PDB file of C-alpha atoms in Angstrom:
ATOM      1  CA  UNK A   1       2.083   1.658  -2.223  1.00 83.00           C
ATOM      2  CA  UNK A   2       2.765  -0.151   0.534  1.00 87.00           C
ATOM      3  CA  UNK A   3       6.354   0.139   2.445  1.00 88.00           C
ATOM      4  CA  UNK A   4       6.955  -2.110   5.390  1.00 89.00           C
ATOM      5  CA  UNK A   5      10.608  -1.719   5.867  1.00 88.00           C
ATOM      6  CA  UNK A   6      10.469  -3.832   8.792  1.00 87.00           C
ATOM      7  CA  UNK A   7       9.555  -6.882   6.987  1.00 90.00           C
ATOM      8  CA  UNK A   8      11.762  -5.629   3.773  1.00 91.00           C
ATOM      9  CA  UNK A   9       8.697  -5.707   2.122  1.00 92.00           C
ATOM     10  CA  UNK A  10       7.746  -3.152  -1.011  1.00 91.00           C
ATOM     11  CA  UNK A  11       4.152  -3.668  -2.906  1.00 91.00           C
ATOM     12  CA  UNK A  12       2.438  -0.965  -5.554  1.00 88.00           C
ATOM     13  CA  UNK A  13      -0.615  -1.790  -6.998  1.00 87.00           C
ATOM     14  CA  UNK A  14      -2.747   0.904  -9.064  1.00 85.00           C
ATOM     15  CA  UNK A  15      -5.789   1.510  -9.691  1.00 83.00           C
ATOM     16  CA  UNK A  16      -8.228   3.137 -12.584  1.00 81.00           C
ATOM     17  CA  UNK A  17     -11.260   3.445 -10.673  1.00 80.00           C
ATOM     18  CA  UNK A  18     -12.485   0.131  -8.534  1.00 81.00           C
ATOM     19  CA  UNK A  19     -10.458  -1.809 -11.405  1.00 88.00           C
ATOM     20  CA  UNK A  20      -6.584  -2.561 -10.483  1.00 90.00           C
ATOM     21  CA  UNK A  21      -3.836  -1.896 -13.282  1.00 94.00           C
ATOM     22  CA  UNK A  22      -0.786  -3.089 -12.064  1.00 93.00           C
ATOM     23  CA  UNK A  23       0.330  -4.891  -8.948  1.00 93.00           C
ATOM     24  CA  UNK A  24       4.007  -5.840  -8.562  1.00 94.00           C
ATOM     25  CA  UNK A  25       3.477  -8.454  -5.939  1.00 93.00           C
ATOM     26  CA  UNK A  26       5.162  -8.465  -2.793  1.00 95.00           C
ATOM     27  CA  UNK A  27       9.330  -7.464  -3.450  1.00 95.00           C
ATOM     28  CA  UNK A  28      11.625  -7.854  -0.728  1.00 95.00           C
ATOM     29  CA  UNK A  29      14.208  -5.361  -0.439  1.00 93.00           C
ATOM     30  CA  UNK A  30      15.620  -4.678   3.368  1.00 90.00           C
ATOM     31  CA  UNK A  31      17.997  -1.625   2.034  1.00 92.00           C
ATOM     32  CA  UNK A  32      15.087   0.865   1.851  1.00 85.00           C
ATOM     33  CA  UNK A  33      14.326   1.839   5.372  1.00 84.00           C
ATOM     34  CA  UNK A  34      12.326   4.707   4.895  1.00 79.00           C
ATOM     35  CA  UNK A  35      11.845   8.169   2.640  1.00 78.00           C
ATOM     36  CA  UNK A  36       9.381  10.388   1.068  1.00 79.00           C
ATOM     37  CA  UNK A  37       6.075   8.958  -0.427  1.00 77.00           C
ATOM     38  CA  UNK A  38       4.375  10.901  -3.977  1.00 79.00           C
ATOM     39  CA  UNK A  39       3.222  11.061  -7.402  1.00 81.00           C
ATOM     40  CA  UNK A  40       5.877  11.973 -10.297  1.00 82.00           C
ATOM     41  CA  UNK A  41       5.619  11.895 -13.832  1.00 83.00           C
ATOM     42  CA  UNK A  42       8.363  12.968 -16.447  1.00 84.00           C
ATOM     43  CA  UNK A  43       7.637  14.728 -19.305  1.00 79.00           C
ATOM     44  CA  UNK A  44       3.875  13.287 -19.936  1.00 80.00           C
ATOM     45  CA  UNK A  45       1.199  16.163 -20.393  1.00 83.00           C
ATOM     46  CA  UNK A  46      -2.344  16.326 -18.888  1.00 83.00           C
ATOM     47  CA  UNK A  47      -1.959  13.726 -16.285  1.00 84.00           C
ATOM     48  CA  UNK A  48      -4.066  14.178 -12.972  1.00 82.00           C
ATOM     49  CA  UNK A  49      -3.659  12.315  -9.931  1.00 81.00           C
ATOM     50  CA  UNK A  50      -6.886  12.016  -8.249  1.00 79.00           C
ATOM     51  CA  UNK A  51      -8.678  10.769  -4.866  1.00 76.00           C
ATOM     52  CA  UNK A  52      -5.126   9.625  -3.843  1.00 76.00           C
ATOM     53  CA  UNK A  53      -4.855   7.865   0.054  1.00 72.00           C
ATOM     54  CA  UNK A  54      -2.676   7.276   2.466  1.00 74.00           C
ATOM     55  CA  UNK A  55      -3.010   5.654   5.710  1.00 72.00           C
ATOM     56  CA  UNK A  56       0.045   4.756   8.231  1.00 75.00           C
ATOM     57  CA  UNK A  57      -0.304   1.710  10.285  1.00 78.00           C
ATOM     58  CA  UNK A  58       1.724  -1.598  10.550  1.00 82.00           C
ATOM     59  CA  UNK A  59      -0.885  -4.373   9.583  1.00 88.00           C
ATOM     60  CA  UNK A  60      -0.666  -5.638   5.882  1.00 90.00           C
ATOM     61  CA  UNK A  61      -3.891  -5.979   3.493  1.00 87.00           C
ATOM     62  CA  UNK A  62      -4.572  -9.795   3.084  1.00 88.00           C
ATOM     63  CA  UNK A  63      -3.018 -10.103  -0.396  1.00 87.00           C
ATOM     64  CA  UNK A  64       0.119  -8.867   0.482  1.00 90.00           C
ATOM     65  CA  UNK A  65       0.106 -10.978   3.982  1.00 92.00           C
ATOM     66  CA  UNK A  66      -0.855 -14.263   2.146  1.00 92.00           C
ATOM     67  CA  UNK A  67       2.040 -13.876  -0.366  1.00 93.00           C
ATOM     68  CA  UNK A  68       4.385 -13.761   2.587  1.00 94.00           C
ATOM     69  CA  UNK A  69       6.821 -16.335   3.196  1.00 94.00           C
ATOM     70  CA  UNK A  70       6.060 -18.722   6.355  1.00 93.00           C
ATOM     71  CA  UNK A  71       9.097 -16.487   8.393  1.00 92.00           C
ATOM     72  CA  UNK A  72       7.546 -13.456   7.880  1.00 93.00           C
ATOM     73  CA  UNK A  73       4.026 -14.030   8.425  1.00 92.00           C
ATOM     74  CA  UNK A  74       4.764 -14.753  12.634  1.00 90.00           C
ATOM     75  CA  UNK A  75       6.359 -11.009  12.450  1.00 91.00           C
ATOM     76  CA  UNK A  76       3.001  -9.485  10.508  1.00 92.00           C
ATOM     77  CA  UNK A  77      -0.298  -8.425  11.667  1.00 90.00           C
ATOM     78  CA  UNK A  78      -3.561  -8.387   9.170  1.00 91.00           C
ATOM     79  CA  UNK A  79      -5.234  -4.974   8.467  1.00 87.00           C
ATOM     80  CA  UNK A  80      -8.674  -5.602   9.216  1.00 80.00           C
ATOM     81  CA  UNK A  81     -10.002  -2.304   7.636  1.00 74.00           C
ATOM     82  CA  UNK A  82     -11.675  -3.185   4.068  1.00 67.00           C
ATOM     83  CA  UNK A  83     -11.054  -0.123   0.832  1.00 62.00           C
ATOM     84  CA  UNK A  84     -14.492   0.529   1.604  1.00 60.00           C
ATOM     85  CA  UNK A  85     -14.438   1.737   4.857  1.00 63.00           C
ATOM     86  CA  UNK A  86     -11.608   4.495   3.693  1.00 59.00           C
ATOM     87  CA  UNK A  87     -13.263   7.342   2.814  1.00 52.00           C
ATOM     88  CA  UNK A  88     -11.174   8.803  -0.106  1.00 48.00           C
ATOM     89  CA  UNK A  89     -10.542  12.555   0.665  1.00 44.00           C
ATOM     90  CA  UNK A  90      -7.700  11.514   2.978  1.00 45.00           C
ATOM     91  CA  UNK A  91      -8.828  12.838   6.599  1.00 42.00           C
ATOM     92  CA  UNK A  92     -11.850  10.300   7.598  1.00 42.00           C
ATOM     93  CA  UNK A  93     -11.529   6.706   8.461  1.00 43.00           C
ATOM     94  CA  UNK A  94     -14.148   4.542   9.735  1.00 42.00           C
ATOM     95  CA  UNK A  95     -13.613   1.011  12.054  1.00 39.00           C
ATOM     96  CA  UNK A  96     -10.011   1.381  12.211  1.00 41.00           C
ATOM     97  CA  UNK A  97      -9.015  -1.581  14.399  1.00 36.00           C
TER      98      UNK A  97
END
C-alpha cells in the first residue's frame, strides 16, 4: 500500500509471489491524512499473511509517479530503491538513497 497523504495519493497493489494480483492505480483522495496500516480479513478461514514489508519514506515507485498528473509530479520525488534490494523480513534494506 502506498499512502502519500501529501499528494492525496492512495495505491494498493498485491502480490502472490513475484506475480501482482491487483493494483488499483493511483486514487486521489486528500481527506485521509494519516492512520494505522495492517492486514484484516472477515470471516475467511486459513488465510496467512506472509513476508509482508513496509518501508517509510516520501519518494514514489515509478509506476505510481508516471501515473501522476503533470501538477503533482513537480511536488514528487522517485524512489530509486528496486523490490529487489528489500530484503523481505522487514529490518534490512540495502542502497537506500
Amino acid at each position: 500500500m502506498l499512502h502519500r497523504p501529501e499528494l492525496g495519493l492512495i495505491r494498493l497493489r498485491i502480490f502472490e509471489s513475484d506475480q501482482m494480483v491487483a493494483d488499483s492505480g493511483n486514487i486521489y483522495d486528500s481527506t485521509l491524512r494519516g492512520g494505522r496500516l495492517g492486514v484484516f480479513c472477515f470471516s475467511q478461514e486459513a488465510i496467512i499473511w506472509s513476508d509482508l514489508v513496509y518501508r517509510c519514506n516520501e519518494a514514489l515507485p515509478d509506476a505510481a509517479y508516471r501515473d501522476l498528473p503533470p501538477e503533482l509530479r513537480n511536488k514528487a520525488r522517485r524512489d530509486r530503491v528496486t523490490p529487489s534490494q528489500v530484503l523481505l523480513g522487514g529490518t534490512s534494506f540495502n542502497n537506500l538513497v
